[in-house]
Short mmCIF file of C-alpha atoms in Angstrom, two decimals:
data_model
loop_
_atom_site.label_atom_id
_atom_site.label_comp_id
_atom_site.label_asym_id
_atom_site.label_seq_id
_atom_site.Cartn_x
_atom_site.Cartn_y
_atom_site.Cartn_z
CA UNK A 1 8.64 -28.18 26.92
CA UNK A 2 8.10 -25.11 29.49
CA UNK A 3 10.80 -24.12 30.27
CA UNK A 4 12.12 -23.15 33.91
CA UNK A 5 11.49 -19.08 32.17
CA UNK A 6 10.16 -17.45 29.64
CA UNK A 7 11.99 -14.45 28.01
CA UNK A 8 8.27 -12.07 28.41
CA UNK A 9 5.32 -13.94 29.26
CA UNK A 10 1.71 -11.96 28.59
CA UNK A 11 -0.98 -12.72 30.70
CA UNK A 12 -4.61 -12.18 30.94
CA UNK A 13 -5.75 -10.93 27.94
CA UNK A 14 -8.35 -11.34 25.41
CA UNK A 15 -6.77 -13.72 23.09
CA UNK A 16 -7.82 -12.83 19.24
CA UNK A 17 -5.07 -15.44 17.29
CA UNK A 18 -5.80 -14.14 13.76
CA UNK A 19 -8.38 -17.21 12.08
CA UNK A 20 -11.68 -14.38 13.05
CA UNK A 21 -13.09 -16.34 16.18
CA UNK A 22 -14.36 -14.80 18.99
CA UNK A 23 -12.17 -13.89 21.95
CA UNK A 24 -10.21 -16.66 24.09
CA UNK A 25 -8.91 -15.85 28.17
CA UNK A 26 -5.14 -16.84 27.49
CA UNK A 27 -1.56 -16.47 28.47
CA UNK A 28 1.18 -16.20 26.02
CA UNK A 29 4.62 -17.08 26.62
CA UNK A 30 7.38 -15.82 24.79
CA UNK A 31 11.18 -17.61 24.03
CA UNK A 32 13.68 -16.97 21.85
CA UNK A 33 11.95 -14.54 19.27
CA UNK A 34 8.80 -16.85 18.85
CA UNK A 35 5.58 -18.49 20.76
CA UNK A 36 5.92 -20.62 22.56
CA UNK A 37 3.44 -21.37 24.35
CA UNK A 38 0.43 -20.64 24.70
CA UNK A 39 -2.02 -21.99 27.86
CA UNK A 40 -5.79 -20.87 29.67
CA UNK A 41 -2.69 -20.12 32.58
CA UNK A 42 0.74 -19.86 32.70
CA UNK A 43 2.28 -20.43 36.33
CA UNK A 44 6.31 -19.81 34.96
CA UNK A 45 7.26 -16.43 35.24
CA UNK A 46 8.41 -13.86 31.96
CA UNK A 47 11.59 -12.15 32.69
CA UNK A 48 9.85 -10.08 32.08
CA UNK A 49 5.42 -10.15 32.44
CA UNK A 50 2.82 -7.61 30.57
CA UNK A 51 -0.32 -7.64 32.67
CA UNK A 52 -2.97 -7.32 29.32
CA UNK A 53 -6.01 -7.58 31.98
CA UNK A 54 -8.90 -5.57 29.83
CA UNK A 55 -6.53 -5.41 27.27
CA UNK A 56 -7.16 -7.59 23.34
CA UNK A 57 -4.14 -9.01 21.36
CA UNK A 58 -3.57 -10.28 18.74
CA UNK A 59 -0.57 -10.50 16.56
CA UNK A 60 1.31 -7.78 14.55
CA UNK A 61 -1.09 -6.53 12.24
CA UNK A 62 -0.01 -6.84 8.18
CA UNK A 63 0.05 -3.76 6.07
CA UNK A 64 -1.08 -5.04 3.16
CA UNK A 65 -0.24 -1.89 0.85
CA UNK A 66 2.12 0.19 2.08
CA UNK A 67 5.13 3.03 0.24
CA UNK A 68 8.00 2.16 3.32
CA UNK A 69 10.96 1.55 1.27
CA UNK A 70 13.16 2.97 1.50
CA UNK A 71 11.20 5.18 4.57
CA UNK A 72 11.49 1.30 6.84
CA UNK A 73 15.69 2.46 6.57
CA UNK A 74 14.65 5.40 8.83
CA UNK A 75 14.11 4.89 12.31
CA UNK A 76 12.82 8.16 13.78
CA UNK A 77 10.34 8.23 10.70
CA UNK A 78 8.76 4.91 10.10
CA UNK A 79 8.80 4.67 13.89
CA UNK A 80 5.39 6.39 13.66
CA UNK A 81 4.20 1.89 11.53
CA UNK A 82 5.43 0.61 14.93
CA UNK A 83 3.52 2.72 17.43
CA UNK A 84 0.27 1.08 15.39
CA UNK A 85 0.46 -1.89 16.30
CA UNK A 86 1.46 -2.20 12.41
CA UNK A 87 5.18 -5.15 12.89
CA UNK A 88 4.83 -6.28 9.27
CA UNK A 89 4.88 -4.31 5.94
CA UNK A 90 4.60 -5.32 2.06
CA UNK A 91 5.97 -2.51 -0.19
CA UNK A 92 7.07 -2.77 -3.97
CA UNK A 93 3.49 -1.81 -4.36
CA UNK A 94 1.48 -0.21 -8.33
CA UNK A 95 4.36 -1.67 -10.04
CA UNK A 96 6.88 1.10 -8.77
CA UNK A 97 9.78 0.78 -6.69
CA UNK A 98 13.53 0.55 -5.92
CA UNK A 99 14.76 -2.94 -7.55
CA UNK A 100 15.04 -4.04 -9.87
CA UNK A 101 16.84 -1.07 -11.76
CA UNK A 102 20.12 -1.29 -13.81
CA UNK A 103 22.63 1.85 -14.35
CA UNK A 104 20.83 3.43 -16.64
CA UNK A 105 16.90 2.93 -15.46
CA UNK A 106 18.81 3.61 -11.33
CA UNK A 107 19.15 7.56 -12.31
CA UNK A 108 15.21 7.05 -13.67
CA UNK A 109 13.43 6.14 -10.88
CA UNK A 110 15.41 7.59 -8.25
CA UNK A 111 14.08 10.73 -9.55
CA UNK A 112 11.10 9.75 -9.71
CA UNK A 113 9.89 8.11 -6.69
CA UNK A 114 11.70 10.23 -3.80
CA UNK A 115 8.35 11.98 -2.88
CA UNK A 116 6.82 8.73 -3.45
CA UNK A 117 9.72 5.89 -0.66
CA UNK A 118 11.82 7.73 0.33
CA UNK A 119 15.45 10.13 -0.49
CA UNK A 120 18.06 7.75 1.00
CA UNK A 121 20.64 9.36 -1.98
CA UNK A 122 21.90 6.83 -3.88
CA UNK A 123 21.30 3.39 -3.94
CA UNK A 124 23.75 0.70 -4.10
CA UNK A 125 21.53 -1.79 -6.07
CA UNK A 126 20.57 -3.25 -7.95
CA UNK A 127 18.42 -6.69 -8.07
CA UNK A 128 15.82 -7.75 -6.11
CA UNK A 129 18.41 -9.20 -4.42
CA UNK A 130 20.76 -6.53 -3.17
CA UNK A 131 18.01 -4.14 -2.48
CA UNK A 132 17.02 -7.35 0.06
CA UNK A 133 19.91 -7.71 1.68
CA UNK A 134 20.72 -3.83 2.25
CA UNK A 135 16.98 -3.92 4.16
CA UNK A 136 19.32 -6.28 6.35
CA UNK A 137 21.71 -4.59 7.05
CA UNK A 138 19.85 -1.98 8.55
CA UNK A 139 17.18 -1.39 11.55
CA UNK A 140 14.14 -1.95 10.43
CA UNK A 141 11.32 -1.69 13.18
CA UNK A 142 9.15 -4.01 11.25
CA UNK A 143 8.62 -6.86 9.68
CA UNK A 144 9.23 -5.91 5.03
CA UNK A 145 8.01 -7.78 2.16
CA UNK A 146 8.52 -7.26 -1.35
CA UNK A 147 6.61 -7.77 -4.33
CA UNK A 148 8.17 -7.58 -8.35
CA UNK A 149 7.59 -4.19 -10.00
CA UNK A 150 6.11 -4.40 -12.39
CA UNK A 151 6.85 -0.38 -13.54
CA UNK A 152 10.32 -1.59 -12.69
CA UNK A 153 11.44 -5.20 -15.11
CA UNK A 154 9.37 -3.37 -17.94
CA UNK A 155 11.75 -0.46 -17.96
CA UNK A 156 15.02 -2.59 -17.81
CA UNK A 157 12.71 -3.87 -21.55
CA UNK A 158 11.93 -1.34 -22.78
CA UNK A 159 12.59 2.72 -21.23
CA UNK A 160 9.28 4.32 -20.65
CA UNK A 161 9.17 3.69 -24.17
CA UNK A 162 5.39 4.97 -24.43
CA UNK A 163 4.30 1.20 -26.77
CA UNK A 164 3.07 -2.34 -25.75
CA UNK A 165 5.40 -4.66 -25.61
CA UNK A 166 6.24 -7.67 -27.99
CA UNK A 167 6.49 -11.12 -27.60
CA UNK A 168 9.93 -12.00 -26.68
CA UNK A 169 9.93 -8.49 -24.34
CA UNK A 170 6.74 -10.47 -22.74
CA UNK A 171 8.61 -13.51 -22.21
CA UNK A 172 11.47 -11.73 -21.33
CA UNK A 173 9.67 -9.39 -18.72
CA UNK A 174 8.30 -12.92 -17.56
CA UNK A 175 11.95 -14.22 -16.34
CA UNK A 176 12.59 -10.92 -14.81
CA UNK A 177 9.47 -11.56 -12.90
CA UNK A 178 10.40 -15.56 -11.61
CA UNK A 179 14.20 -14.62 -10.62
CA UNK A 180 13.38 -11.37 -8.71
CA UNK A 181 10.75 -14.17 -7.21
CA UNK A 182 13.50 -16.67 -6.73
CA UNK A 183 14.71 -13.89 -4.74
CA UNK A 184 12.83 -13.67 -2.51
CA UNK A 185 9.66 -11.58 -3.75
CA UNK A 186 6.25 -12.99 -2.86
CA UNK A 187 4.46 -11.72 -6.19
CA UNK A 188 4.37 -8.91 -8.51
CA UNK A 189 2.86 -6.04 -8.08
CA UNK A 190 1.42 -3.68 -10.93
CA UNK A 191 -0.03 -0.35 -11.19
CA UNK A 192 -1.88 0.14 -14.69
CA UNK A 193 -3.21 3.69 -14.58
CA UNK A 194 0.74 4.80 -13.86
CA UNK A 195 3.63 4.78 -16.26
CA UNK A 196 4.99 3.11 -17.68
CA UNK A 197 2.84 0.17 -17.33
CA UNK A 198 0.00 1.94 -18.26
CA UNK A 199 1.02 0.30 -21.65
CA UNK A 200 0.38 -2.81 -20.83
CA UNK A 201 -2.20 -4.51 -23.24
CA UNK A 202 -3.47 -8.16 -21.75
CA UNK A 203 -0.75 -10.39 -22.38
CA UNK A 204 1.52 -8.33 -20.65
CA UNK A 205 -0.76 -8.88 -17.76
CA UNK A 206 -0.60 -12.15 -18.28
CA UNK A 207 3.13 -13.09 -19.46
CA UNK A 208 4.34 -11.36 -15.29
CA UNK A 209 1.69 -13.34 -13.58
CA UNK A 210 2.77 -16.67 -14.64
CA UNK A 211 6.05 -15.93 -13.91
CA UNK A 212 4.44 -15.50 -10.01
CA UNK A 213 2.55 -18.29 -10.26
CA UNK A 214 5.78 -20.65 -11.12
CA UNK A 215 6.31 -20.07 -7.20
CA UNK A 216 2.60 -19.44 -5.63
CA UNK A 217 3.01 -15.85 -5.80
CA UNK A 218 -0.13 -13.55 -6.07
CA UNK A 219 -0.73 -10.46 -8.35
CA UNK A 220 -1.70 -7.13 -6.33
CA UNK A 221 -2.80 -4.43 -9.10
CA UNK A 222 -3.46 -1.12 -9.02
CA UNK A 223 -6.75 -1.74 -11.38
CA UNK A 224 -6.61 0.03 -15.10
CA UNK A 225 -9.51 2.79 -14.17
CA UNK A 226 -10.71 3.22 -10.51
CA UNK A 227 -14.04 5.06 -11.99
CA UNK A 228 -15.82 5.07 -15.20
CA UNK A 229 -14.12 2.53 -16.97
CA UNK A 230 -13.26 0.24 -13.82
CA UNK A 231 -15.68 -3.08 -14.17
CA UNK A 232 -13.79 -3.10 -17.01
CA UNK A 233 -10.07 -3.16 -15.70
CA UNK A 234 -11.90 -5.79 -13.52
CA UNK A 235 -12.06 -8.21 -16.30
CA UNK A 236 -9.56 -7.40 -17.14
CA UNK A 237 -7.03 -7.98 -14.32
CA UNK A 238 -9.71 -11.53 -13.30
CA UNK A 239 -8.73 -12.64 -16.66
CA UNK A 240 -4.77 -12.24 -16.56
CA UNK A 241 -5.38 -13.58 -13.34
CA UNK A 242 -7.79 -17.27 -15.49
CA UNK A 243 -5.25 -17.21 -17.44
CA UNK A 244 -2.08 -17.33 -15.52
CA UNK A 245 -2.79 -19.28 -12.26
CA UNK A 246 -2.01 -16.58 -10.20
CA UNK A 247 -3.85 -15.65 -7.26
CA UNK A 248 -5.59 -11.98 -7.35
CA UNK A 249 -5.45 -8.88 -4.74
CA UNK A 250 -6.70 -5.67 -5.54
CA UNK A 251 -5.18 -2.59 -4.22
CA UNK A 252 -6.70 0.37 -2.47
CA UNK A 253 -10.93 -0.93 -3.94
CA UNK A 254 -13.09 1.44 -5.05
CA UNK A 255 -14.98 3.18 -7.21
CA UNK A 256 -14.33 6.70 -7.93
CA UNK A 257 -16.75 8.96 -8.48
CA UNK A 258 -20.02 10.32 -7.57
CA UNK A 259 -21.53 9.15 -11.14
CA UNK A 260 -19.89 5.75 -10.07
CA UNK A 261 -21.35 4.79 -7.31
CA UNK A 262 -24.23 2.10 -9.39
CA UNK A 263 -21.12 0.12 -10.19
CA UNK A 264 -20.19 -0.80 -7.27
CA UNK A 265 -22.12 -3.01 -6.14
CA UNK A 266 -21.21 -4.51 -9.96
CA UNK A 267 -17.63 -5.04 -9.45
CA UNK A 268 -17.87 -7.25 -5.90
CA UNK A 269 -19.91 -9.52 -7.57
CA UNK A 270 -17.46 -10.06 -10.27
CA UNK A 271 -15.10 -10.89 -8.21
CA UNK A 272 -17.31 -13.32 -5.79
CA UNK A 273 -17.49 -15.02 -9.44
CA UNK A 274 -14.47 -15.76 -10.31
CA UNK A 275 -13.99 -16.92 -6.37
CA UNK A 276 -17.21 -18.37 -7.67
CA UNK A 277 -14.72 -19.89 -10.40
CA UNK A 278 -12.34 -20.82 -8.38
CA UNK A 279 -9.86 -17.86 -9.02
CA UNK A 280 -8.59 -17.01 -5.70
CA UNK A 281 -9.13 -13.38 -5.18
CA UNK A 282 -8.86 -11.18 -2.59
CA UNK A 283 -8.61 -6.83 -2.10
CA UNK A 284 -7.43 -4.65 0.26
CA UNK A 285 -8.81 -1.20 1.61
CA UNK A 286 -7.91 2.02 3.58
CA UNK A 287 -10.97 3.26 5.51
CA UNK A 288 -10.87 6.79 4.40
CA UNK A 289 -12.81 8.22 1.38
CA UNK A 290 -9.82 9.65 -0.50
CA UNK A 291 -6.96 8.22 -2.14
CA UNK A 292 -3.26 10.14 -2.58
CA UNK A 293 -1.06 9.75 -5.30
CA UNK A 294 1.26 11.49 -7.75
CA UNK A 295 -0.54 14.95 -9.32
CA UNK A 296 1.20 13.99 -12.80
CA UNK A 297 -1.27 10.53 -12.59
CA UNK A 298 -3.81 13.75 -13.94
CA UNK A 299 -3.15 14.02 -17.30
CA UNK A 300 -2.64 12.04 -20.04
CA UNK A 301 -1.20 8.66 -20.65
CA UNK A 302 0.44 10.20 -23.86
CA UNK A 303 1.92 12.78 -21.32
CA UNK A 304 4.27 10.15 -19.48
CA UNK A 305 5.70 8.54 -22.72
CA UNK A 306 9.05 8.24 -22.00
CA UNK A 307 9.22 9.21 -18.54
CA UNK A 308 9.01 12.25 -16.67
CA UNK A 309 11.98 13.83 -19.05
CA UNK A 310 10.19 14.02 -21.54
CA UNK A 311 7.16 14.94 -20.02
CA UNK A 312 8.02 18.03 -18.36
CA UNK A 313 9.57 18.78 -21.73
CA UNK A 314 5.61 18.76 -23.05
CA UNK A 315 4.00 20.42 -20.32
CA UNK A 316 7.23 23.14 -21.54
CA UNK A 317 5.74 23.38 -24.75
CA UNK A 318 1.63 26.20 -25.38
CA UNK A 319 0.32 23.33 -27.89
CA UNK A 320 0.90 20.61 -25.15
CA UNK A 321 -0.61 22.04 -22.77
CA UNK A 322 -3.62 23.41 -24.60
CA UNK A 323 -4.17 19.51 -25.95
CA UNK A 324 -3.36 18.22 -22.22
CA UNK A 325 -5.74 21.30 -20.88
CA UNK A 326 -8.08 20.22 -23.10
CA UNK A 327 -8.27 16.04 -22.30
CA UNK A 328 -8.13 16.60 -18.77
CA UNK A 329 -11.73 18.52 -18.35
CA UNK A 330 -13.49 16.01 -20.94
CA UNK A 331 -11.34 12.22 -21.26
CA UNK A 332 -13.00 9.60 -19.63
CA UNK A 333 -11.88 6.95 -21.54
CA UNK A 334 -8.39 6.94 -19.08
CA UNK A 335 -9.01 7.71 -15.19
CA UNK A 336 -9.05 10.93 -15.09
CA UNK A 337 -9.47 12.54 -11.30
CA UNK A 338 -10.06 15.63 -12.78
CA UNK A 339 -13.21 14.91 -14.91
CA UNK A 340 -14.75 12.42 -11.71
CA UNK A 341 -13.89 14.44 -8.32
CA UNK A 342 -13.05 18.83 -9.56
CA UNK A 343 -10.21 20.43 -8.54
CA UNK A 344 -11.31 21.65 -5.96
CA UNK A 345 -11.10 17.58 -4.52
CA UNK A 346 -7.61 17.37 -5.27
CA UNK A 347 -6.01 18.86 -2.81
CA UNK A 348 -1.85 19.24 -2.87
CA UNK A 349 -0.50 16.76 0.44
CA UNK A 350 3.27 17.26 -0.84
CA UNK A 351 6.27 19.07 -3.03
CA UNK A 352 9.66 18.95 -3.40
CA UNK A 353 10.92 22.89 -2.92
CA UNK A 354 10.65 25.11 0.08
CA UNK A 355 9.64 27.30 -1.93
CA UNK A 356 5.74 25.54 -2.94
CA UNK A 357 5.93 24.35 1.30
CA UNK A 358 2.69 27.25 1.47
CA UNK A 359 0.92 25.04 -1.37
CA UNK A 360 0.42 21.75 1.14
CA UNK A 361 -2.67 21.36 1.90
CA UNK A 362 -4.06 24.03 -0.60
CA UNK A 363 -6.84 22.70 -3.42
CA UNK A 364 -6.06 23.27 -6.86
CA UNK A 365 -9.43 24.91 -6.98
CA UNK A 366 -8.09 27.47 -4.40
CA UNK A 367 -4.03 28.18 -5.84
CA UNK A 368 -5.34 28.91 -9.47
CA UNK A 369 -7.82 31.19 -8.01
CA UNK A 370 -4.91 32.82 -5.74
CA UNK A 371 -2.67 33.17 -8.75
CA UNK A 372 -5.62 33.91 -11.53
CA UNK A 373 -5.37 31.34 -13.85
CA UNK A 374 -6.98 27.96 -15.03
CA UNK A 375 -6.66 25.53 -12.55
CA UNK A 376 -4.11 22.91 -15.09
CA UNK A 377 -1.91 25.59 -16.23
CA UNK A 378 -1.46 25.68 -11.66
CA UNK A 379 -0.80 22.21 -11.79
CA UNK A 380 0.63 22.44 -15.21
CA UNK A 381 3.15 24.99 -13.71
CA UNK A 382 3.39 23.11 -10.05
CA UNK A 383 4.08 19.96 -11.85
CA UNK A 384 6.95 21.95 -14.03
CA UNK A 385 8.19 23.81 -10.65
CA UNK A 386 9.00 21.09 -8.86
CA UNK A 387 10.53 18.80 -11.68
CA UNK A 388 7.49 16.60 -10.93
CA UNK A 389 8.05 15.37 -7.81
CA UNK A 390 4.56 16.65 -5.91
CA UNK A 391 1.51 14.06 -4.61
CA UNK A 392 -2.29 15.06 -3.94
CA UNK A 393 -4.90 13.50 -1.86
CA UNK A 394 -8.25 13.61 -3.50
CA UNK A 395 -11.48 13.41 -2.16
CA UNK A 396 -13.50 10.81 -4.85
CA UNK A 397 -16.55 8.83 -2.15
CA UNK A 398 -18.25 8.77 0.42
CA UNK A 399 -18.52 7.08 4.10
CA UNK A 400 -21.20 4.65 2.80
CA UNK A 401 -20.05 3.20 0.71
CA UNK A 402 -16.34 2.99 2.08
CA UNK A 403 -18.70 1.66 4.77
CA UNK A 404 -19.80 -0.98 2.20
CA UNK A 405 -16.74 -2.54 0.73
CA UNK A 406 -15.29 -2.75 4.21
CA UNK A 407 -17.77 -5.16 5.42
CA UNK A 408 -16.80 -7.57 3.01
CA UNK A 409 -15.43 -11.02 3.71
CA UNK A 410 -12.78 -10.54 0.40
CA UNK A 411 -10.97 -7.57 1.98
CA UNK A 412 -8.02 -6.47 4.30
CA UNK A 413 -6.42 -3.75 5.65
CA UNK A 414 -3.68 -2.09 3.65
CA UNK A 415 -2.90 2.04 4.33
CA UNK A 416 -1.63 2.98 1.29
CA UNK A 417 0.62 5.12 3.18
CA UNK A 418 2.60 7.35 1.86
CA UNK A 419 5.22 9.61 3.67
CA UNK A 420 6.30 13.72 3.40
CA UNK A 421 4.79 16.93 3.53
CA UNK A 422 0.97 17.06 4.82
CA UNK A 423 0.22 13.41 4.25
CA UNK A 424 -2.88 11.38 4.20
CA UNK A 425 -4.01 10.72 7.93
CA UNK A 426 -4.16 7.24 6.83
CA UNK A 427 -0.09 6.86 7.09
CA UNK A 428 -0.98 7.92 10.95
CA UNK A 429 -4.71 6.42 11.35
CA UNK A 430 -5.75 2.94 9.22
CA UNK A 431 -5.37 0.43 11.57
CA UNK A 432 -6.80 2.39 14.40
CA UNK A 433 -9.35 3.85 12.42
CA UNK A 434 -11.23 -0.04 12.38
CA UNK A 435 -10.81 -1.09 15.63
CA UNK A 436 -11.68 2.37 16.80
CA UNK A 437 -14.51 3.85 14.53
CA UNK A 438 -16.14 0.74 12.36
CA UNK A 439 -15.05 -1.71 14.68
CA UNK A 440 -16.65 0.02 18.12
CA UNK A 441 -18.24 2.83 17.49
CA UNK A 442 -20.42 1.21 14.54
CA UNK A 443 -20.04 -1.78 14.83
CA UNK A 444 -19.33 -2.30 11.10
CA UNK A 445 -18.02 -6.34 12.59
CA UNK A 446 -17.21 -7.74 15.05
CA UNK A 447 -13.47 -6.62 16.63
CA UNK A 448 -12.54 -10.31 15.72
CA UNK A 449 -12.78 -9.96 12.43
CA UNK A 450 -11.32 -6.97 11.84
CA UNK A 451 -8.08 -8.25 13.91
CA UNK A 452 -8.93 -10.78 10.54
CA UNK A 453 -8.93 -8.38 7.82
CA UNK A 454 -5.26 -7.10 9.63
CA UNK A 455 -3.42 -10.25 10.13
CA UNK A 456 -4.41 -13.82 9.28
CA UNK A 457 -6.76 -12.47 6.04
CA UNK A 458 -2.83 -10.26 4.54
CA UNK A 459 -1.02 -13.51 6.18
CA UNK A 460 -2.89 -15.58 3.64
CA UNK A 461 -2.21 -13.63 0.58
CA UNK A 462 0.90 -14.08 1.28
CA UNK A 463 1.36 -17.61 2.16
CA UNK A 464 3.08 -16.77 5.53
CA UNK A 465 3.59 -20.38 7.18
CA UNK A 466 4.75 -18.93 10.66
CA UNK A 467 3.15 -15.06 11.15
CA UNK A 468 -0.09 -13.26 10.99
CA UNK A 469 -1.24 -16.03 13.58
CA UNK A 470 -1.55 -16.54 17.44
CA UNK A 471 0.52 -20.36 17.23
CA UNK A 472 3.36 -22.31 19.20
CA UNK A 473 5.90 -21.77 16.51
CA UNK A 474 5.92 -18.66 15.33
CA UNK A 475 7.11 -15.91 14.74
CA UNK A 476 5.74 -13.76 18.42
CA UNK A 477 5.16 -10.57 15.59
CA UNK A 478 2.01 -9.01 18.93
CA UNK A 479 0.37 -6.11 19.89
CA UNK A 480 -1.89 -5.52 23.43
CA UNK A 481 -4.21 -2.37 22.61
CA UNK A 482 -7.01 -1.49 24.67
CA UNK A 483 -10.88 -2.06 22.69
CA UNK A 484 -12.31 0.63 24.66
CA UNK A 485 -9.80 3.39 23.85
CA UNK A 486 -8.70 2.77 20.62
CA UNK A 487 -8.96 4.71 18.40
CA UNK A 488 -7.53 7.37 15.21
CA UNK A 489 -6.90 11.24 15.68
CA UNK A 490 -4.90 12.17 12.37
CA UNK A 491 -7.16 14.38 10.16
CA UNK A 492 -6.97 15.61 6.67
CA UNK A 493 -6.16 19.17 8.42
CA UNK A 494 -3.79 17.08 11.11
CA UNK A 495 -2.11 14.44 9.51
CA UNK A 496 0.20 13.61 12.19
CA UNK A 497 -1.61 13.13 15.18
CA UNK A 498 -0.42 9.47 16.27
CA UNK A 499 -3.47 7.09 16.29
CA UNK A 500 -4.13 6.03 21.28
CA UNK A 501 -5.14 3.00 22.51
CA UNK A 502 -2.17 0.54 20.99
CA UNK A 503 -0.19 -0.85 24.40
CA UNK A 504 2.71 -3.49 23.65
CA UNK A 505 3.86 -4.42 20.75
CA UNK A 506 6.12 -7.14 20.00
CA UNK A 507 8.62 -7.86 17.27
CA UNK A 508 10.08 -11.05 16.46
CA UNK A 509 9.82 -10.96 20.19
CA UNK A 510 11.23 -8.20 20.86
CA UNK A 511 9.77 -5.15 23.27
CA UNK A 512 9.64 -2.41 20.37
CA UNK A 513 6.06 -0.27 22.20
CA UNK A 514 6.11 -0.52 26.15
CA UNK A 515 3.04 1.32 28.27
CA UNK A 516 2.39 3.62 24.62
CA UNK A 517 6.24 4.43 23.51
CA UNK A 518 8.55 2.85 22.58
CA UNK A 519 11.30 1.70 23.07
CA UNK A 520 15.03 1.08 22.29
CA UNK A 521 14.38 -2.66 20.03
CA UNK A 522 15.17 -2.29 16.19
CA UNK A 523 14.02 -6.20 16.12
CA UNK A 524 12.96 -6.25 12.35
CA UNK A 525 13.99 -8.29 10.29
CA UNK A 526 13.15 -8.62 6.13
CA UNK A 527 10.28 -12.25 5.39
CA UNK A 528 11.21 -13.93 1.73
CA UNK A 529 9.05 -15.91 -0.12
CA UNK A 530 9.97 -19.89 0.68
CA UNK A 531 8.06 -21.06 -2.24
#
């Protein structure tokens, strides 16, 4: 039944509903936070009216990979997300996040993650349930969904030991994943390049995946190697999905380093073959040829055994420094960003102290030249001075390969956005860049296909029942943008420039952005897995 008056009516828009179908001219009536009515024309008035003539109307964008785990509780900082049309974020990424923790592991994770996930002081939670309850009490610009982080549950069971888990420990980790799923997580994440996940063997991956599969969850994974051994790394996670029955989602898919470009087509074929076999496989990608991560990712895996404290102790040891330097230059067995890309392509994004703030935006090659020392020692010294709290941008590829991957039907958009310092431009620009630069300017794919990649596709990944599409009865997470104007403005040199073209954003039926400006609405919510 059509009400006598809607809360909001969006009129005259070119509606892309998230399915990938071409736009249709429709009106949308919103009542009590939900899409109540969609029709060619709605005669009933709205208490608020939005004229979307000449504009595209889509579901709210869902960021499939982002690090807003604590930043989302700071609406004054986090507002840059909803200003881009992002209404839902999937956090708990790369196997390292803020819950679950114990009183023993909590201080370690608080220190390790504050450059990535945000620093809010003490964490008044241990379990995923308690963390999600904390978010529910916070003022959120947008919605948040969570993944069980592999590194957290591993550290609960075995600390940061650099060894393989026993069968008993794998079983206990599987049970912790199941508990996280019961508390509302949508799957399990791992960053098999990062400690402590890097020490896991395939049996451990199969175990945690079984915990997620039991509740129809997904396995969202930063694979063990994105460069020299990327094909073997894909084989590993595809087989873990095959054996566990989990749905596989590869994070920020890419092949790094010019010497590895010939692997890209083979890698995509592996994903397609797994899909043809019956394994549900997807991946996300940010629309840039540069990555962002911890500076300590340049170190060989043995340096991380025991956690950050032990890593810093080793960096003080002259003999171990020399050994690490030699491996950084010569060891291709681990995902080595220096060997694959060079010191001049590793740029400091953020540091913890004011003393080194001037290094943000400089490459490690430039820093080394300024100090008159080897780049490896410049990196080691910086890690010691900042107690490991340094992030970097890694320029790894080229535009042509980025576009090739983006055109693939299994691709969806994830910003991998990291706040702080001089961030990667993907934090401010990813979604507008796909719509403006790729869909409109380069015509890489139709606009409505771009919309599917950032709405319906991630909603399907998470099995969301009432978001990601414009349908009656769904929550009114909606974006209205100008298709002739929308584009990113953020650059590596000036990353804080807001994208243009987003006109209106609704989150749970409340207008969060009106005529390109924030309103006072803070209407985001925590979305829990209902499986």
